[in-house]
PDB file of C-alpha atoms in Angstrom:
ATOM      1  CA  UNK E 137      -0.003  -0.034   0.011  1.00  0.00           C
ATOM      2  CA  UNK E 138       1.494   3.411  -0.993  1.00  0.00           C
ATOM      3  CA  UNK E 139       1.598   6.524   0.789  1.00  0.00           C
ATOM      4  CA  UNK E 140      -1.024   9.229   0.399  1.00  0.00           C
ATOM      5  CA  UNK E 141      -0.076  11.862  -0.809  1.00  0.00           C
ATOM      6  CA  UNK E 142       3.180  10.021  -1.924  1.00  0.00           C
ATOM      7  CA  UNK E 143       5.557  12.831  -1.291  1.00  0.00           C
ATOM      8  CA  UNK E 144       5.043  12.932   2.550  1.00  0.00           C
ATOM      9  CA  UNK E 145       7.610  11.029   4.514  1.00  0.00           C
ATOM     10  CA  UNK E 146       5.994   7.903   6.228  1.00  0.00           C
ATOM     11  CA  UNK E 147       5.165   8.269   9.983  1.00  0.00           C
ATOM     12  CA  UNK E 148       5.663  12.136   9.942  1.00  0.00           C
ATOM     13  CA  UNK E 149       2.331  13.114  11.697  1.00  0.00           C
ATOM     14  CA  UNK E 150       2.734  16.802  11.619  1.00  0.00           C
ATOM     15  CA  UNK E 151       3.489  16.976   7.877  1.00  0.00           C
ATOM     16  CA  UNK E 152       0.607  14.688   7.504  1.00  0.00           C
ATOM     17  CA  UNK E 153      -1.915  16.769   9.324  1.00  0.00           C
ATOM     18  CA  UNK E 154      -0.612  20.058   7.796  1.00  0.00           C
ATOM     19  CA  UNK E 155      -1.321  18.782   4.306  1.00  0.00           C
ATOM     20  CA  UNK E 156      -4.858  17.845   5.323  1.00  0.00           C
ATOM     21  CA  UNK E 157      -4.639  14.143   6.122  1.00  0.00           C
ATOM     22  CA  UNK E 158      -4.213  11.806   9.046  1.00  0.00           C
ATOM     23  CA  UNK E 159      -3.792   8.213   9.582  1.00  0.00           C
ATOM     24  CA  UNK E 160      -0.516   6.046   9.857  1.00  0.00           C
ATOM     25  CA  UNK E 161       0.234   6.535   6.202  1.00  0.00           C
ATOM     26  CA  UNK E 162      -1.756   9.828   5.771  1.00  0.00           C
ATOM     27  CA  UNK E 163      -4.569   7.889   4.023  1.00  0.00           C
ATOM     28  CA  UNK E 164      -7.476   9.728   5.455  1.00  0.00           C
ATOM     29  CA  UNK E 165      -8.575  13.212   4.337  1.00  0.00           C
ATOM     30  CA  UNK E 166      -9.427  15.402   7.381  1.00  0.00           C
ATOM     31  CA  UNK E 167     -13.037  16.642   7.184  1.00  0.00           C
ATOM     32  CA  UNK E 168     -12.523  20.445   7.187  1.00  0.00           C
ATOM     33  CA  UNK E 169     -16.251  21.174   7.496  1.00  0.00           C
ATOM     34  CA  UNK E 170     -16.803  20.922  11.236  1.00  0.00           C
ATOM     35  CA  UNK E 171     -16.610  24.426  12.708  1.00  0.00           C
ATOM     36  CA  UNK E 172     -16.727  26.029   9.178  1.00  0.00           C
ATOM     37  CA  UNK E 173     -17.791  29.624   8.639  1.00  0.00           C
ATOM     38  CA  UNK E 174     -20.379  29.032   6.096  1.00  0.00           C
ATOM     39  CA  UNK E 175     -23.427  31.473   6.640  1.00  0.00           C
ATOM     40  CA  UNK E 176     -27.080  31.850   5.818  1.00  0.00           C
ATOM     41  CA  UNK E 177     -27.862  28.132   5.545  1.00  0.00           C
ATOM     42  CA  UNK E 178     -25.107  27.413   3.016  1.00  0.00           C
ATOM     43  CA  UNK E 179     -23.800  23.811   2.687  1.00  0.00           C
ATOM     44  CA  UNK E 180     -20.172  23.058   3.428  1.00  0.00           C
ATOM     45  CA  UNK E 181     -18.259  20.877   0.916  1.00  0.00           C
ATOM     46  CA  UNK E 182     -14.986  19.312   2.281  1.00  0.00           C
ATOM     47  CA  UNK E 183     -11.913  19.342  -0.006  1.00  0.00           C
ATOM     48  CA  UNK E 184      -8.204  18.435   0.770  1.00  0.00           C
ATOM     49  CA  UNK E 185      -7.104  20.853   3.512  1.00  0.00           C
ATOM     50  CA  UNK E 186      -9.871  23.290   2.896  1.00  0.00           C
ATOM     51  CA  UNK E 187     -13.713  23.614   2.301  1.00  0.00           C
ATOM     52  CA  UNK E 188     -15.955  25.578   0.166  1.00  0.00           C
ATOM     53  CA  UNK E 189     -19.491  26.847   0.728  1.00  0.00           C
ATOM     54  CA  UNK E 190     -22.346  26.003  -1.671  1.00  0.00           C
ATOM     55  CA  UNK E 191     -24.823  29.140  -1.124  1.00  0.00           C
ATOM     56  CA  UNK E 192     -28.549  28.967  -1.233  1.00  0.00           C
ATOM     57  CA  UNK E 193     -30.087  30.960  -4.344  1.00  0.00           C
ATOM     58  CA  UNK E 194     -30.701  34.066  -2.247  1.00  0.00           C
ATOM     59  CA  UNK E 195     -27.009  34.623  -1.109  1.00  0.00           C
ATOM     60  CA  UNK E 196     -23.504  34.786  -2.619  1.00  0.00           C
ATOM     61  CA  UNK E 197     -19.871  35.322  -1.625  1.00  0.00           C
ATOM     62  CA  UNK E 198     -17.114  32.972  -0.426  1.00  0.00           C
ATOM     63  CA  UNK E 199     -18.824  32.356   2.840  1.00  0.00           C
ATOM     64  CA  UNK E 200     -22.464  33.148   1.499  1.00  0.00           C
ATOM     65  CA  UNK E 201     -22.329  36.260   3.411  1.00  0.00           C
ATOM     66  CA  UNK E 202     -23.775  38.614   0.680  1.00  0.00           C
ATOM     67  CA  UNK E 203     -27.462  38.952  -0.136  1.00  0.00           C
ATOM     68  CA  UNK E 204     -28.380  38.554  -3.782  1.00  0.00           C
ATOM     69  CA  UNK E 205     -30.404  41.404  -5.050  1.00  0.00           C
ATOM     70  CA  UNK E 206     -33.037  39.449  -7.005  1.00  0.00           C
ATOM     71  CA  UNK E 207     -34.841  42.622  -8.275  1.00  0.00           C
ATOM     72  CA  UNK E 208     -31.545  43.727  -9.970  1.00  0.00           C
ATOM     73  CA  UNK E 209     -30.354  40.177 -11.268  1.00  0.00           C
ATOM     74  CA  UNK E 210     -33.696  38.955 -12.396  1.00  0.00           C
ATOM     75  CA  UNK E 211     -35.707  41.983 -13.566  1.00  0.00           C
ATOM     76  CA  UNK E 212     -38.602  39.788 -14.594  1.00  0.00           C
ATOM     77  CA  UNK E 213     -38.991  38.210 -11.230  1.00  0.00           C
ATOM     78  CA  UNK E 214     -42.170  40.192 -10.666  1.00  0.00           C
ATOM     79  CA  UNK E 215     -44.706  40.231 -13.367  1.00  0.00           C
ATOM     80  CA  UNK E 216     -47.417  42.357 -14.966  1.00  0.00           C
ATOM     81  CA  UNK E 217     -46.073  45.760 -13.941  1.00  0.00           C
ATOM     82  CA  UNK E 218     -45.434  44.669 -10.158  1.00  0.00           C
ATOM     83  CA  UNK E 219     -42.808  46.450  -8.058  1.00  0.00           C
ATOM     84  CA  UNK E 220     -39.975  44.402  -6.882  1.00  0.00           C
ATOM     85  CA  UNK E 221     -38.686  45.103  -3.357  1.00  0.00           C
ATOM     86  CA  UNK E 222     -35.389  43.266  -2.225  1.00  0.00           C
ATOM     87  CA  UNK E 223     -34.966  42.065   1.309  1.00  0.00           C
ATOM     88  CA  UNK E 224     -32.366  40.221   3.177  1.00  0.00           C
ATOM     89  CA  UNK E 225     -32.689  36.686   1.906  1.00  0.00           C
ATOM     90  CA  UNK E 226     -35.424  37.228  -0.581  1.00  0.00           C
ATOM     91  CA  UNK E 227     -37.691  39.698  -2.253  1.00  0.00           C
ATOM     92  CA  UNK E 228     -41.313  40.629  -2.441  1.00  0.00           C
ATOM     93  CA  UNK E 229     -43.566  41.805  -5.280  1.00  0.00           C
ATOM     94  CA  UNK E 230     -46.038  44.620  -4.851  1.00  0.00           C
ATOM     95  CA  UNK E 231     -48.904  43.761  -7.327  1.00  0.00           C
ATOM     96  CA  UNK E 232     -50.703  46.243  -9.417  1.00  0.00           C
ATOM     97  CA  UNK E 233     -54.509  46.211  -9.321  1.00  0.00           C
ATOM     98  CA  UNK E 234     -56.031  42.961 -10.630  1.00  0.00           C
ATOM     99  CA  UNK E 235     -53.087  40.748  -9.993  1.00  0.00           C
ATOM    100  CA  UNK E 236     -51.986  38.601  -6.892  1.00  0.00           C
ATOM    101  CA  UNK E 237     -49.398  35.797  -6.124  1.00  0.00           C
ATOM    102  CA  UNK E 238     -45.901  35.818  -5.087  1.00  0.00           C
ATOM    103  CA  UNK E 239     -44.733  36.978  -8.356  1.00  0.00           C
ATOM    104  CA  UNK E 240     -48.065  38.645  -9.368  1.00  0.00           C
ATOM    105  CA  UNK E 241     -48.836  36.215 -12.224  1.00  0.00           C
ATOM    106  CA  UNK E 242     -52.333  35.235 -10.944  1.00  0.00           C
ATOM    107  CA  UNK E 243     -55.387  37.294 -12.361  1.00  0.00           C
ATOM    108  CA  UNK E 244     -57.734  37.985  -9.488  1.00  0.00           C
ATOM    109  CA  UNK E 245     -61.175  36.651 -10.313  1.00  0.00           C
ATOM    110  CA  UNK E 246     -63.231  39.982 -10.001  1.00  0.00           C
ATOM    111  CA  UNK E 247     -66.438  37.898 -10.720  1.00  0.00           C
ATOM    112  CA  UNK E 248     -66.075  36.098  -7.390  1.00  0.00           C
ATOM    113  CA  UNK E 249     -67.393  39.303  -5.658  1.00  0.00           C
ATOM    114  CA  UNK E 250     -69.388  40.720  -8.476  1.00  0.00           C
ATOM    115  CA  UNK E 251     -73.292  40.980  -8.654  1.00  0.00           C
ATOM    116  CA  UNK E 252     -74.512  40.549 -12.185  1.00  0.00           C
ATOM    117  CA  UNK E 253     -78.476  40.466 -12.037  1.00  0.00           C
ATOM    118  CA  UNK E 254     -81.283  38.737 -14.009  1.00  0.00           C
ATOM    119  CA  UNK E 255     -79.146  35.893 -15.322  1.00  0.00           C
ATOM    120  CA  UNK E 256     -76.419  37.993 -16.762  1.00  0.00           C
ATOM    121  CA  UNK E 257     -73.081  36.418 -17.043  1.00  0.00           C
ATOM    122  CA  UNK E 258     -70.126  37.865 -15.281  1.00  0.00           C
ATOM    123  CA  UNK E 259     -66.935  38.235 -17.418  1.00  0.00           C
ATOM    124  CA  UNK E 260     -63.733  38.606 -15.628  1.00  0.00           C
ATOM    125  CA  UNK E 261     -60.960  41.027 -16.840  1.00  0.00           C
ATOM    126  CA  UNK E 262     -57.881  42.337 -15.325  1.00  0.00           C
ATOM    127  CA  UNK E 263     -58.811  44.547 -12.415  1.00  0.00           C
ATOM    128  CA  UNK E 264     -62.395  44.837 -13.647  1.00  0.00           C
ATOM    129  CA  UNK E 265     -65.456  42.794 -14.846  1.00  0.00           C
ATOM    130  CA  UNK E 266     -68.394  43.193 -16.920  1.00  0.00           C
ATOM    131  CA  UNK E 267     -71.987  41.710 -17.062  1.00  0.00           C
ATOM    132  CA  UNK E 268     -73.091  40.257 -20.326  1.00  0.00           C
ATOM    133  CA  UNK E 269     -76.928  40.602 -20.289  1.00  0.00           C
ATOM    134  CA  UNK E 270     -79.304  37.913 -21.512  1.00  0.00           C
ATOM    135  CA  UNK E 271     -81.318  38.747 -24.750  1.00  0.00           C
ATOM    136  CA  UNK E 272     -83.914  41.276 -24.093  1.00  0.00           C
ATOM    137  CA  UNK E 273     -82.211  42.680 -20.931  1.00  0.00           C
ATOM    138  CA  UNK E 274     -79.851  45.660 -20.692  1.00  0.00           C
ATOM    139  CA  UNK E 275     -78.215  47.619 -17.790  1.00  0.00           C
ATOM    140  CA  UNK E 276     -75.059  47.804 -15.907  1.00  0.00           C
ATOM    141  CA  UNK E 277     -73.711  46.910 -12.505  1.00  0.00           C
ATOM    142  CA  UNK E 278     -76.308  46.821  -9.615  1.00  0.00           C
ATOM    143  CA  UNK E 279     -78.844  48.973 -11.532  1.00  0.00           C
ATOM    144  CA  UNK E 280     -81.926  46.668 -12.176  1.00  0.00           C
ATOM    145  CA  UNK E 281     -82.071  45.551 -15.713  1.00  0.00           C
ATOM    146  CA  UNK E 282     -85.091  46.965 -17.887  1.00  0.00           C
ATOM    147  CA  UNK E 283     -87.046  44.859 -20.476  1.00  0.00           C
ATOM    148  CA  UNK E 284     -86.160  46.444 -23.810  1.00  0.00           C
ATOM    149  CA  UNK E 285     -89.242  47.581 -25.945  1.00  0.00           C
ATOM    150  CA  UNK E 286     -89.061  45.950 -29.212  1.00  0.00           C
ATOM    151  CA  UNK E 287     -90.617  49.135 -30.807  1.00  0.00           C
ATOM    152  CA  UNK E 288     -87.485  51.031 -30.020  1.00  0.00           C
ATOM    153  CA  UNK E 289     -85.141  49.014 -32.290  1.00  0.00           C
ATOM    154  CA  UNK E 290     -82.225  51.394 -33.204  1.00  0.00           C
ATOM    155  CA  UNK E 291     -82.674  53.184 -29.942  1.00  0.00           C
ATOM    156  CA  UNK E 292     -81.364  52.183 -26.488  1.00  0.00           C
ATOM    157  CA  UNK E 293     -82.836  52.236 -22.989  1.00  0.00           C
ATOM    158  CA  UNK E 294     -80.674  53.591 -20.328  1.00  0.00           C
ATOM    159  CA  UNK E 295     -81.239  53.264 -16.577  1.00  0.00           C
ATOM    160  CA  UNK E 296     -79.237  55.785 -14.574  1.00  0.00           C
ATOM    161  CA  UNK E 297     -79.851  55.156 -10.893  1.00  0.00           C
ATOM    162  CA  UNK E 298     -83.421  54.098 -11.391  1.00  0.00           C
ATOM    163  CA  UNK E 299     -84.557  56.788 -13.887  1.00  0.00           C
ATOM    164  CA  UNK E 300     -85.235  54.959 -17.253  1.00  0.00           C
ATOM    165  CA  UNK E 301     -85.054  57.039 -20.596  1.00  0.00           C
ATOM    166  CA  UNK E 302     -84.544  56.338 -24.255  1.00  0.00           C
ATOM    167  CA  UNK E 303     -81.902  57.694 -26.509  1.00  0.00           C
ATOM    168  CA  UNK E 304     -80.672  57.251 -30.041  1.00  0.00           C
ATOM    169  CA  UNK E 305     -77.108  56.024 -30.195  1.00  0.00           C
ATOM    170  CA  UNK E 306     -74.581  57.961 -32.113  1.00  0.00           C
ATOM    171  CA  UNK E 307     -73.340  54.705 -33.295  1.00  0.00           C
ATOM    172  CA  UNK E 308     -74.034  51.000 -33.198  1.00  0.00           C
ATOM    173  CA  UNK E 309     -74.456  50.358 -29.497  1.00  0.00           C
ATOM    174  CA  UNK E 310     -74.528  46.590 -29.462  1.00  0.00           C
ATOM    175  CA  UNK E 311     -71.559  46.171 -26.994  1.00  0.00           C
ATOM    176  CA  UNK E 312     -70.949  44.995 -23.725  1.00  0.00           C
ATOM    177  CA  UNK E 313     -70.241  47.606 -20.944  1.00  0.00           C
ATOM    178  CA  UNK E 314     -67.843  46.427 -18.425  1.00  0.00           C
ATOM    179  CA  UNK E 315     -68.520  47.588 -14.739  1.00  0.00           C
ATOM    180  CA  UNK E 316     -66.085  49.781 -12.509  1.00  0.00           C
ATOM    181  CA  UNK E 317     -67.743  50.666  -9.188  1.00  0.00           C
ATOM    182  CA  UNK E 318     -71.300  50.725 -10.567  1.00  0.00           C
ATOM    183  CA  UNK E 319     -70.332  52.891 -13.688  1.00  0.00           C
ATOM    184  CA  UNK E 320     -70.083  51.695 -17.276  1.00  0.00           C
ATOM    185  CA  UNK E 321     -66.916  51.754 -18.894  1.00  0.00           C
ATOM    186  CA  UNK E 322     -66.579  51.534 -22.714  1.00  0.00           C
ATOM    187  CA  UNK E 323     -63.256  50.265 -24.199  1.00  0.00           C
TER     188      UNK E 323
END
């Protein structure tokens, strides 16, 4: 059996230890990880007469002592116009209206809390919703829907906070009106 490392004199314990080994023939690598200085949850990896630190993704540096600025290194970490805020060991996203989730990638279902009346279908949008009325009905939001008079074809029936009136549209008005806080929005 040869010596390991081969250039060390046999039975020289101090030379063996200073080279990072122990044993009668310097055959066993000394584990340098006990008492290591790796920080922030890093993993120590033993080497010959030294060690290295494998950092978690949120830290960097020889001993994993430096916080990674995720906002600067990965600009798209927050989505849909969100603002990224770096913190020690992580980051957070401040979502714009209509979005949620850790990276603001989930559209909030605005229909979950919406009130469409008389069988109207709620259509979710980003940050808003609109009510698609059933045939023969018109209206918006929480205003009661009115029956449309078939003799008013080419006209429209409007209901403004309980007061019903007819008007002639300036153009084709066969469109869906999304609802924002009880007011119609035309895109």
